[in-house]
Coordinates of C-alpha atoms and ligand atoms in Angstrom, one line a residue:
M1 CA 0.0 -0.1 0.0
N2 CA 1.3 3.3 -0.5
K3 CA 0.7 6.4 1.7
L4 CA -2.6 7.3 0.4
E5 CA -4.0 3.9 0.4
T6 CA -2.5 3.6 4.2
L7 CA -4.2 6.9 5.2
R8 CA -7.6 5.4 3.5
H9 CA -7.3 1.6 4.4
Y10 CA -6.5 2.5 8.1
F11 CA -8.3 5.7 9.0
G12 CA -11.0 6.4 6.0
H13 CA -9.4 9.6 5.0
D14 CA -9.2 10.5 1.3
S15 CA -6.4 13.2 1.7
F16 CA -3.7 14.6 3.9
R17 CA -4.0 17.6 5.8
P18 CA -1.5 20.8 5.6
G19 CA 1.9 19.5 6.8
Q20 CA 1.0 15.7 7.2
E21 CA 2.5 14.6 3.8
R22 CA 5.9 16.5 4.5
M23 CA 6.3 14.8 7.7
V24 CA 5.4 11.1 6.7
D25 CA 7.4 11.8 3.7
A26 CA 10.5 12.9 6.0
L27 CA 10.2 9.7 8.3
L28 CA 9.8 7.3 5.5
S29 CA 12.9 8.9 3.8
G30 CA 14.8 8.2 6.7
R31 CA 15.0 11.8 8.0
D32 CA 14.2 13.6 11.0
C33 CA 11.1 16.0 11.4
L34 CA 9.5 18.5 13.3
G35 CA 6.1 19.4 13.2
V36 CA 4.2 22.4 14.9
M37 CA 0.9 22.1 14.5
P38 CA -2.5 23.2 16.3
T39 CA -4.3 20.3 18.5
G40 CA -6.7 18.6 16.0
A41 CA -4.2 19.4 13.0
G42 CA -3.5 15.5 12.8
K43 CA -0.1 15.2 14.3
S44 CA -0.7 11.4 15.1
L45 CA -1.3 10.3 11.4
C46 CA 2.4 11.8 10.7
Y47 CA 4.0 9.1 12.5
Q48 CA 1.5 6.4 12.2
I49 CA 1.1 6.3 8.3
P50 CA 5.0 5.8 8.0
A51 CA 5.0 3.4 10.7
L52 CA 2.4 1.2 8.9
M53 CA 4.6 1.5 5.8
Q54 CA 7.8 0.2 7.2
S55 CA 9.2 -3.2 8.7
G56 CA 9.9 -3.0 12.2
V57 CA 8.2 -1.4 15.3
A58 CA 7.7 2.5 15.9
L59 CA 8.2 3.9 19.3
V60 CA 6.1 6.9 20.5
V61 CA 7.1 8.6 23.3
S62 CA 4.2 10.3 25.0
P63 CA 4.2 12.1 28.4
L64 CA 0.7 10.7 29.9
I65 CA -0.8 7.3 30.5
S66 CA -4.2 8.4 29.3
L67 CA -3.1 9.7 26.0
M68 CA -1.3 6.6 25.4
K69 CA -4.2 4.3 26.3
D70 CA -6.6 6.5 24.2
Q71 CA -4.1 6.4 21.0
V72 CA -3.7 2.4 21.4
A73 CA -7.2 2.2 21.9
A74 CA -8.0 4.3 18.6
L75 CA -5.2 2.3 16.7
K76 CA -6.6 -1.0 17.9
S77 CA -10.0 -0.1 16.5
A78 CA -8.6 0.7 13.2
G79 CA -7.3 -2.6 13.1
V80 CA -3.6 -1.7 13.8
P81 CA -1.7 -4.0 16.5
A82 CA -0.3 -1.6 19.1
A83 CA 0.3 -1.4 22.8
Y84 CA 1.8 0.9 25.5
L85 CA 4.2 0.4 28.2
N86 CA 4.2 2.4 31.0
S87 CA 3.8 2.2 34.8
S88 CA -0.2 1.3 34.9
L89 CA 0.9 -2.3 33.8
T90 CA 1.9 -4.6 36.4
P91 CA 5.4 -6.4 36.2
R92 CA 4.0 -9.3 34.7
Q93 CA 1.9 -7.5 32.1
M94 CA 5.0 -5.5 31.3
D95 CA 7.0 -8.7 30.6
L96 CA 4.1 -10.0 28.5
A97 CA 3.7 -7.1 26.2
M98 CA 7.7 -6.8 25.9
E99 CA 7.8 -10.5 25.4
R100 CA 5.0 -10.1 22.2
A101 CA 7.0 -7.0 21.1
R102 CA 10.2 -8.6 20.6
M103 CA 7.9 -11.6 18.7
G104 CA 7.0 -8.6 16.5
A105 CA 3.3 -8.6 17.6
Y106 CA 3.1 -4.9 17.3
R107 CA 3.5 -1.8 14.7
I108 CA 3.3 0.9 17.2
I109 CA 4.6 0.7 20.9
Y110 CA 3.7 3.9 23.0
V111 CA 5.9 4.2 25.7
A112 CA 6.7 6.7 28.8
P113 CA 10.0 8.6 28.7
E114 CA 11.0 7.1 32.0
R115 CA 10.7 3.3 30.6
L116 CA 13.5 4.1 28.3
D117 CA 16.2 3.7 30.6
T118 CA 15.0 0.2 32.2
A119 CA 17.3 -2.7 31.3
A120 CA 14.5 -4.8 30.1
F121 CA 13.4 -2.2 27.6
R122 CA 16.9 -1.1 26.2
S123 CA 17.4 -4.7 25.6
F124 CA 14.5 -5.0 23.6
A125 CA 15.2 -1.7 21.9
M126 CA 18.7 -2.9 21.0
N127 CA 17.7 -6.1 19.8
T128 CA 14.6 -5.0 17.6
K129 CA 14.4 -3.1 14.4
L130 CA 12.9 0.1 15.0
S131 CA 11.1 1.9 12.1
L132 CA 11.1 5.4 13.4
I133 CA 10.8 7.2 17.1
A134 CA 8.3 9.6 17.4
V135 CA 8.2 12.1 20.4
D136 CA 4.8 13.5 21.1
E137 CA 4.4 16.8 23.1
A138 CA 7.6 17.5 22.2
H139 CA 7.7 20.9 24.1
C140 CA 7.6 18.8 27.2
V141 CA 11.4 18.8 26.8
S142 CA 11.8 22.4 27.6
Q143 CA 11.4 24.3 30.7
W144 CA 9.9 27.2 28.9
G145 CA 6.9 25.1 27.6
Q146 CA 3.7 24.7 29.9
D147 CA 4.6 21.2 30.7
F148 CA 8.0 20.6 31.3
R149 CA 9.0 16.8 31.8
P150 CA 12.5 16.5 33.2
D151 CA 12.2 12.7 31.8
Y152 CA 12.2 14.0 28.1
R153 CA 15.9 15.2 28.6
R154 CA 16.8 11.1 28.5
I155 CA 15.1 10.8 25.0
A156 CA 18.1 12.0 23.1
D157 CA 20.6 9.7 25.1
F158 CA 18.7 6.7 24.2
V159 CA 18.1 7.1 20.8
D160 CA 22.1 8.0 20.4
S161 CA 22.7 4.9 22.2
L162 CA 20.8 2.6 19.7
P163 CA 22.9 0.6 17.3
Q164 CA 21.1 2.2 14.5
R165 CA 19.5 5.3 14.8
P166 CA 16.1 5.5 13.3
P167 CA 14.9 9.0 11.9
V168 CA 13.3 11.0 15.1
G169 CA 10.2 12.9 14.4
A170 CA 9.1 15.4 17.2
F171 CA 5.4 16.8 17.2
T172 CA 3.9 19.7 19.6
A173 CA 0.6 22.1 19.4
T174 CA 2.4 24.9 21.2
A175 CA 5.9 26.1 20.6
T176 CA 7.4 29.5 20.7
D177 CA 10.7 30.2 19.1
R178 CA 12.5 29.6 22.2
V179 CA 10.5 26.3 23.1
R180 CA 11.1 25.2 19.2
E181 CA 15.2 25.5 19.3
D182 CA 14.9 23.6 22.6
I183 CA 13.1 20.9 21.2
V184 CA 15.7 20.8 18.2
K185 CA 18.5 21.1 20.5
L186 CA 17.7 19.0 23.6
L187 CA 16.4 16.3 21.5
R188 CA 19.2 16.3 19.2
L189 CA 17.4 16.3 15.8
R190 CA 19.4 16.2 12.8
Q191 CA 18.6 18.9 10.0
P192 CA 14.8 18.0 10.7
A193 CA 12.4 18.9 8.1
F194 CA 10.1 21.2 9.5
A195 CA 6.3 21.9 9.2
S196 CA 4.2 24.4 10.8
T197 CA 0.6 24.7 9.8
G198 CA -0.4 27.9 11.8
F199 CA -2.4 28.1 14.6
D200 CA -5.8 28.9 13.2
R201 CA -8.4 26.5 14.1
P202 CA -11.4 27.8 11.7
N203 CA -14.1 25.5 13.3
L204 CA -13.9 27.4 16.8
Y205 CA -16.0 29.9 17.7
F206 CA -14.8 32.2 20.4
E207 CA -16.3 34.5 22.7
V208 CA -16.1 36.4 25.7
I209 CA -18.6 37.2 28.1
R210 CA -18.3 39.6 31.3
P211 CA -21.6 38.5 33.2
E212 CA -23.2 39.9 36.3
S213 CA -23.1 36.4 37.7
R214 CA -20.9 33.7 36.1
Y215 CA -22.8 31.0 37.5
D216 CA -25.9 32.3 35.9
A217 CA -24.3 32.8 32.6
L218 CA -23.0 29.2 32.7
R219 CA -26.1 27.4 33.3
A220 CA -27.7 29.8 30.8
I221 CA -25.1 28.6 28.3
L222 CA -25.4 24.7 29.3
R223 CA -29.2 24.5 29.2
L224 CA -28.6 25.1 25.5
K225 CA -26.2 22.1 25.0
G226 CA -28.4 19.2 25.2
L227 CA -26.5 15.7 24.8
D228 CA -23.3 17.5 23.6
S229 CA -19.8 17.1 25.4
G230 CA -18.1 19.9 26.9
I231 CA -15.8 21.2 29.5
V232 CA -16.0 23.7 32.0
Y233 CA -12.4 25.0 33.3
C234 CA -12.3 26.9 36.7
A235 CA -9.1 28.5 37.9
T236 CA -9.3 26.6 41.4
R237 CA -10.4 23.2 43.1
K238 CA -12.8 24.8 45.1
N239 CA -14.6 26.5 42.4
V240 CA -14.6 23.2 40.8
E241 CA -16.2 21.8 43.6
E242 CA -18.9 24.2 43.9
V243 CA -19.6 24.8 40.3
C244 CA -20.1 21.0 39.6
A245 CA -22.1 20.6 43.1
K246 CA -24.6 23.0 41.9
L247 CA -24.9 22.0 38.3
Q248 CA -25.7 18.6 39.7
A249 CA -28.0 19.5 42.0
E250 CA -30.2 21.3 39.3
G251 CA -29.7 18.2 37.2
F252 CA -27.2 18.6 34.6
S253 CA -25.1 15.4 34.0
A254 CA -21.9 16.6 35.5
G255 CA -18.3 15.5 36.9
R256 CA -15.6 16.9 38.4
Y257 CA -11.6 16.5 37.8
H258 CA -8.9 18.1 39.9
A259 CA -5.8 17.3 41.6
G260 CA -7.1 17.1 44.9
L261 CA -9.2 13.9 44.0
S262 CA -7.9 10.3 44.4
D263 CA -6.3 8.4 41.4
E264 CA -9.3 6.3 41.5
E265 CA -11.7 9.3 41.5
R266 CA -10.0 10.8 38.6
R267 CA -9.8 8.0 36.5
S268 CA -13.6 7.0 36.8
S269 CA -14.6 10.7 36.3
Q270 CA -12.3 10.9 33.4
E271 CA -13.8 7.5 31.7
D272 CA -17.5 8.4 32.6
F273 CA -16.7 11.6 30.3
Q274 CA -14.9 9.7 27.8
Y275 CA -17.6 7.1 27.3
D276 CA -20.3 10.1 27.1
R277 CA -22.0 8.9 30.3
V278 CA -21.3 12.3 31.8
Q279 CA -22.0 15.4 29.7
V280 CA -20.0 18.3 31.4
M281 CA -16.8 18.0 33.0
V282 CA -15.8 20.7 35.7
A283 CA -12.1 20.8 35.9
T284 CA -9.0 22.6 36.8
N285 CA -6.2 22.6 34.5
A286 CA -5.2 19.0 35.5
F287 CA -7.6 18.0 33.3
G288 CA -5.3 18.2 30.5
M289 CA -3.0 16.9 27.7
G290 CA -4.8 13.4 28.0
I291 CA -7.8 14.1 26.7
D292 CA -7.9 13.1 23.3
K293 CA -11.8 13.1 23.0
S294 CA -12.7 14.1 19.3
N295 CA -16.3 15.4 20.1
V296 CA -16.0 17.8 23.0
R297 CA -18.3 20.5 21.2
Y298 CA -17.8 23.5 23.8
V299 CA -15.0 24.6 26.4
I300 CA -16.2 27.2 28.9
H301 CA -13.6 28.9 30.8
Y302 CA -15.1 29.9 34.2
N303 CA -12.2 32.1 35.3
M304 CA -9.8 33.7 33.2
P305 CA -6.8 31.2 32.8
R306 CA -3.2 32.5 33.4
S307 CA -1.8 32.9 29.9
M308 CA -2.8 32.9 26.3
E309 CA -1.0 30.1 25.9
A310 CA -3.1 28.0 28.4
Y311 CA -5.9 29.5 26.9
Y312 CA -5.8 28.3 23.5
Q313 CA -4.2 25.0 24.5
E314 CA -7.4 24.2 26.6
A315 CA -9.7 26.0 24.5
G316 CA -8.5 23.7 21.7
R317 CA -9.5 20.7 23.1
A318 CA -13.0 21.6 21.6
G319 CA -13.8 20.3 18.1
R320 CA -10.8 18.2 17.3
D321 CA -13.0 16.4 14.9
G322 CA -13.0 19.4 12.9
E323 CA -16.9 19.8 13.5
K324 CA -18.0 23.5 14.7
A325 CA -17.0 23.9 18.5
E326 CA -17.3 26.7 20.8
C327 CA -14.8 28.3 23.6
I328 CA -16.4 30.7 25.6
L329 CA -14.7 32.7 28.4
L330 CA -16.6 34.0 31.5
Y331 CA -14.4 37.0 32.7
S332 CA -14.6 39.3 35.9
K333 CA -12.0 41.8 37.4
Q334 CA -11.7 39.4 40.3
D335 CA -9.7 36.9 38.0
I336 CA -6.8 39.4 37.6
I337 CA -6.3 39.2 41.4
T338 CA -6.7 35.4 41.4
A339 CA -4.3 35.1 38.5
R340 CA -2.0 37.8 40.6
W341 CA -2.0 35.2 43.6
M342 CA -1.2 32.2 41.6
I343 CA 1.8 34.0 40.0
E344 CA 3.1 35.0 43.3
N345 CA 2.7 31.6 45.1
S346 CA 3.5 29.2 42.5
E347 CA 6.0 26.7 43.5
P348 CA 9.5 27.6 42.6
N349 CA 11.2 25.2 40.2
P350 CA 14.2 24.0 42.2
D351 CA 16.3 23.5 39.0
L352 CA 16.2 26.8 38.0
T353 CA 18.9 29.6 39.3
P354 CA 17.2 32.8 41.5
A355 CA 17.8 34.7 38.3
E356 CA 16.2 32.3 36.1
Q357 CA 13.3 32.1 38.3
Q358 CA 12.6 36.3 38.4
A359 CA 13.0 35.8 34.4
V360 CA 10.0 33.2 34.7
K361 CA 8.0 35.3 36.9
R362 CA 8.5 38.0 34.7
Q363 CA 7.4 36.2 31.9
D364 CA 3.9 35.0 33.8
Y365 CA 3.5 38.7 34.3
Q366 CA 3.8 39.6 30.7
R367 CA 1.5 36.5 29.8
M368 CA -1.1 37.4 32.2
N369 CA -1.1 41.0 30.8
A370 CA -2.0 39.5 27.2
M371 CA -4.6 37.3 28.6
I372 CA -6.3 40.2 30.3
D373 CA -6.3 42.2 27.2
Y374 CA -7.9 39.2 25.3
C375 CA -10.6 39.8 27.6
G376 CA -11.1 43.4 27.2
E377 CA -10.7 42.9 23.2
T378 CA -13.5 44.5 21.5
G379 CA -12.0 43.8 17.9
C380 CA -12.0 40.1 16.7
L381 CA -11.1 37.5 19.1
R382 CA -9.4 35.3 16.5
Q383 CA -7.2 37.8 15.1
Y384 CA -6.0 38.7 18.4
V385 CA -4.9 35.0 19.2
L386 CA -3.2 34.5 15.8
T387 CA -1.3 37.8 16.2
Y388 CA 0.1 36.9 19.6
F389 CA 1.2 33.2 18.4
G390 CA 2.6 35.6 15.9
E391 CA 0.8 35.3 12.8
D392 CA -0.9 37.4 10.2
A393 CA -4.7 37.5 10.1
P394 CA -7.4 39.4 8.8
D395 CA -9.2 42.1 11.0
R396 CA -12.2 40.4 10.9
C397 CA -12.9 36.6 10.9
G398 CA -16.8 36.6 11.2
D399 CA -17.1 33.8 13.4
C400 CA -16.2 35.3 17.1
S401 CA -18.1 37.6 19.7
G402 CA -15.8 40.5 18.7
C403 CA -16.8 40.5 15.0
C404 CA -20.7 39.2 15.6
G405 CA -21.5 40.3 18.7
S406 CA -22.5 37.8 21.4
R407 CA -23.9 34.5 20.5
Y408 CA -25.4 34.1 24.0
D409 CA -28.1 36.5 25.2
Y410 CA -27.7 34.7 28.2
A411 CA -30.1 37.0 30.3
E412 CA -32.6 36.5 27.8
A413 CA -31.9 33.0 27.0
A414 CA -32.2 32.2 31.0
K415 CA -35.4 33.7 31.0
R416 CA -36.8 31.4 28.1
T417 CA -35.3 28.4 29.5
K418 CA -36.9 29.0 32.6
R419 CA -40.6 28.9 31.2
R420 CA -39.9 26.2 28.9
R421 CA -38.1 23.9 32.2
I422 CA -41.1 23.0 33.7
V423 CA -42.5 21.4 30.6
L424 CA -39.0 19.8 29.8
P425 CA -39.5 15.8 29.9
D426 CA -37.3 13.7 32.0
D427 CA -35.6 11.8 29.4
P428 CA -32.8 13.5 28.1
S429 CA -33.0 12.2 24.4
D430 CA -36.4 14.0 24.2
M431 CA -34.6 17.4 25.8
A432 CA -31.8 16.9 22.9
S433 CA -34.3 16.9 20.1
D434 CA -36.2 19.9 21.9
R435 CA -33.0 21.7 23.1
L436 CA -33.3 25.6 23.0
Q437 CA -31.0 27.5 20.5
P438 CA -30.4 31.2 20.8
T439 CA -32.0 33.0 17.6
K440 CA -28.8 33.4 16.4
L441 CA -27.6 29.8 16.3
K442 CA -28.1 27.8 12.9
L443 CA -31.1 25.2 14.0
P444 CA -30.8 21.7 13.0
K445 CA -33.2 20.6 10.5
P446 CA -36.1 18.7 12.0
G447 CA -35.2 15.6 9.9
E448 CA -31.7 15.9 10.3
S449 CA -31.2 16.0 13.9
G450 CA -33.3 12.8 14.6
L451 CA -31.2 10.6 12.3
F452 CA -28.1 12.3 14.0
E453 CA -29.4 11.4 17.5
Q454 CA -30.0 8.1 16.6
L455 CA -26.9 7.6 14.8
R456 CA -25.3 8.9 17.9
A457 CA -27.3 6.2 19.9
C458 CA -26.0 3.4 17.9
R459 CA -22.5 4.6 18.1
M460 CA -23.0 4.3 22.3
Q461 CA -24.0 1.0 21.7
L462 CA -21.4 -0.1 19.9
A463 CA -18.9 1.5 22.1
K464 CA -20.4 -0.4 25.1
L465 CA -20.1 -3.8 22.8
H466 CA -16.6 -3.1 22.3
H467 CA -15.8 -1.4 25.4
V468 CA -14.1 1.7 23.8
P469 CA -15.1 5.0 24.3
P470 CA -17.8 6.2 21.4
Y471 CA -15.8 8.9 19.8
L472 CA -13.2 5.9 19.0
I473 CA -16.1 4.1 17.1
C474 CA -16.0 7.3 14.9
D475 CA -16.5 11.0 15.5
D476 CA -19.1 13.7 15.3
K477 CA -18.1 14.3 12.0
T478 CA -18.6 10.8 10.8
L479 CA -22.2 10.7 12.1
N480 CA -22.7 14.2 10.3
D481 CA -21.5 13.1 7.1
M482 CA -23.6 9.9 7.1
V483 CA -26.4 12.2 8.1
R484 CA -25.7 14.5 4.8
R485 CA -24.9 11.4 2.5
R486 CA -27.5 8.6 4.0
P487 CA -25.5 5.7 2.8
M488 CA -27.9 2.4 2.3
T489 CA -25.0 0.1 1.3
A490 CA -21.4 -1.0 2.1
E491 CA -19.8 0.8 -0.4
G492 CA -21.5 4.2 0.2
L493 CA -20.8 3.7 3.9
M494 CA -17.1 3.7 2.4
T495 CA -17.5 7.1 1.2
V496 CA -18.3 8.9 4.6
H497 CA -15.7 10.9 6.4
G498 CA -13.4 8.6 8.7
M499 CA -15.0 5.4 7.6
G500 CA -12.3 3.3 6.6
A501 CA -12.2 -0.6 5.5
V502 CA -11.6 -1.8 9.0
K503 CA -13.8 0.3 10.5
A504 CA -16.8 -0.2 7.8
G505 CA -16.3 -3.8 8.3
K506 CA -16.5 -3.8 12.2
Y507 CA -19.2 -1.0 12.7
G508 CA -20.9 -0.5 9.3
A509 CA -23.8 -2.9 9.5
A510 CA -25.2 -1.4 12.7
F511 CA -24.9 2.0 11.1
L512 CA -26.7 1.2 8.0
R513 CA -29.6 -0.8 9.8
V514 CA -30.1 2.5 11.4
I515 CA -30.1 4.6 8.2
R516 CA -32.1 2.2 6.4
E517 CA -34.9 1.9 9.0
Y518 CA -34.8 5.8 9.4
E519 CA -35.2 6.2 5.5
G520 CA -37.9 3.4 5.5
T521 CA -40.3 5.0 7.9
R522 CA -39.7 8.5 6.3
T523 CA -40.9 7.1 2.8
T524 CA -44.2 5.4 4.4
V525 CA -45.0 8.7 6.1
T526 CA -44.3 10.6 2.7
V527 CA -46.7 8.3 1.0
N528 CA -49.6 8.6 3.2
Q529 CA -48.9 12.3 3.2
G530 CA -49.2 12.4 -0.5
S531 CA -48.9 15.9 -0.5
E532 CA -47.4 16.7 -3.6
G533 CA -50.7 17.5 -5.5
G534 CA -50.8 13.8 -7.3
A535 CA -47.2 13.2 -8.1
K536 CA -46.0 9.8 -7.3
P537 CA -44.0 9.7 -4.3
L538 CA -40.3 7.9 -5.4
T539 CA -39.6 4.7 -4.2
L540 CA -36.5 4.4 -1.6
K541 CA -34.1 2.8 -4.6
E542 CA -34.9 6.4 -6.5
R543 CA -34.5 8.5 -3.5
N544 CA -31.1 7.3 -3.0
E545 CA -30.1 7.3 -6.6
L546 CA -31.3 11.2 -6.3
R547 CA -29.4 12.0 -3.0
Q548 CA -26.3 10.1 -4.7
A549 CA -26.8 12.3 -7.9
Y550 CA -27.7 15.7 -6.0
L551 CA -24.4 15.0 -3.8
S552 CA -22.3 14.7 -7.1
G553 CA -23.8 17.9 -8.7
V554 CA -25.9 16.5 -11.0
P555 CA -28.4 19.3 -12.5
I556 CA -32.1 18.9 -11.4
A557 CA -33.1 18.5 -15.1
R558 CA -30.8 15.7 -16.0
M559 CA -31.9 13.8 -12.6
A560 CA -35.3 14.2 -13.7
K561 CA -34.7 12.7 -17.2
N562 CA -32.7 10.0 -15.8
L563 CA -35.4 8.6 -13.3
G564 CA -38.1 9.3 -15.9
R565 CA -39.7 12.2 -13.5
T566 CA -40.7 15.5 -13.9
E567 CA -38.6 18.4 -12.7
A568 CA -41.2 19.2 -9.9
E569 CA -41.5 15.6 -8.4
V570 CA -37.6 15.6 -8.2
R571 CA -37.6 18.8 -6.6
A572 CA -40.3 17.8 -4.2
A573 CA -38.2 14.9 -3.4
L574 CA -35.2 16.5 -2.7
R575 CA -37.1 19.1 -0.6
R576 CA -38.6 16.0 1.1
M577 CA -35.1 14.8 1.8
D578 CA -34.0 18.1 3.3
L579 CA -31.5 18.5 0.5
I580 CA -32.9 21.6 -0.8
V581 CA -35.4 24.2 0.7
Ligands
ADP1 P1 -3.3 16.3 17.0 O1 -2.6 15.4 17.8 O2 -2.7 17.1 16.3 O3 -4.6 17.1 18.1 P2 -4.9 14.0 16.2 O4 -3.8 13.3 15.7 O5 -5.3 13.5 17.3 O6 -4.4 15.5 16.5 O7 -6.2 14.1 15.1 C1 -7.2 15.0 15.1 C2 -8.6 14.3 14.4 O8 -8.1 14.7 13.0 C3 -8.8 12.9 14.3 O9 -10.0 12.7 14.9 C4 -8.4 12.4 13.0 O10 -9.0 11.4 13.0 C5 -8.5 13.8 12.3 N1 -7.7 13.6 10.9 C6 -6.3 13.5 10.9 N2 -5.9 13.7 10.0 C7 -6.9 13.7 9.1 C8 -7.0 13.8 7.5 N3 -5.9 13.7 6.6 N4 -8.2 14.1 6.9 C9 -9.3 13.8 7.6 N5 -8.9 13.9 9.1 C10 -8.2 13.8 9.7
MG2 MG1 -1.9 14.3 19.5

């Protein structure tokens, strides 16, 4: 298989995204590379594709257990044998995994940096053909980044000690020039190929709200969110506890996450969120890098974060699947006092000299000021963000509260919600179809939201059956594409975004059943209605043909001719199928 076939077969994508191909090519030709791409850009594929196209096993260094688990589960779900080695395994499980690795059972192994130094792992690495080494979240190597991990400093020595040095690829979402230089220097990359795809995330909407009561604003927004997944970031543990308790008391499906909880509690809380058992996660920034959940539809900051770097990273956890998502910041002047307190009282890094510590603190204040400016920005928020990260951006993006005014006239929304609250049924699925939308939001077309919810429920069933989080079955983008295309056959399903051969084979039948049933009932309804002035409704087969023709851009006159129908009949049918208005 060539690289495009590999992309299609395992991951169900038709083309590479910007930057990906350059990274893939570099690693395939044995060259080091560095990819700086925003969250959701698709960094994983940059090393997974070459790993699948070459003999030997690829090592991926990753900082967090949850990240590794997630990636390995995603790979397995796509039919790629993969494993992880970290401290969550018992010694026996570790021996077993290593044994299997030696026998060539895996194509990709995720490993925690502190494993690299252990005798067992070293002996494995010395005696195995390695196709490449990928360093994920590579900014962890730099103390100037957000998440310095001293263990990352061991990677270069490990690589240099190998009998044959495989190409090394480093990947990160956030890297200032300083961090970028650190990555090249400290990982000892050799003339790396470089790709940077820019920081813009076109599918994200940005808004800053300065509410009188944060909690009221939050509640009003969440009531509009139905079954969608989202994160609410708070500045302190205490805030998390309070907000989460209030939301739960009001009947929201909310969970909490912060560093003060036991390992077990954090694990189960994260899992509930990942498996869509809980819709809203209220958390401190401890709920961090480990979240690869692709269907997070909104990230709300209950407090101002300490820097634009932190904000963009946290907000960027929304909409990884590329579908529309919202990033909303609730700001109050009180936030400045809290932020200042945190800078003054943060633990000094013992590895730094006093002069360096002073420099870090100065930098913290500069970052905080930039963040305060964002909260007060009256122009385009996206432009502010992109300029901050050193990119050119147009004066207006047309998709933020700076350009278009608030999407949440939350006082108004709260009033309306209150009135409706009384009649809202207890069944959450009813709430979703009945969800309230502020006037400026585009309402889902009635027929479509029904099918989407059915497909979402089907995904939930599949997830339970296969013991993986729903978004690993497929992401929201895939469901939306199914709603748009309504494939009725296995071939049709393969044209849907994100449906590779493996996934279609594993899960396709269930989705097809839902779509066929849905289309079937709708056909009967239309027949009974007979509202088209005597025109004979189209058969299921005809409708299916029509949909394909419409999606491939065939003119209506030609569709009519091909089906032996009048143009009026075709138009009426397209209208019923929600394809035209
Ligand atoms: P990152 O690590 O850069 O944050 P991921 O590797 O987790 O991003 O990918 C984010 C999402 O983008 C995933 O849902 C993935 O399926 C999707 N994706 C990646 N590459 C492509 C592509 N070439 N075409 C379509 N979707 C893609
Ligand atoms: Mg990633």
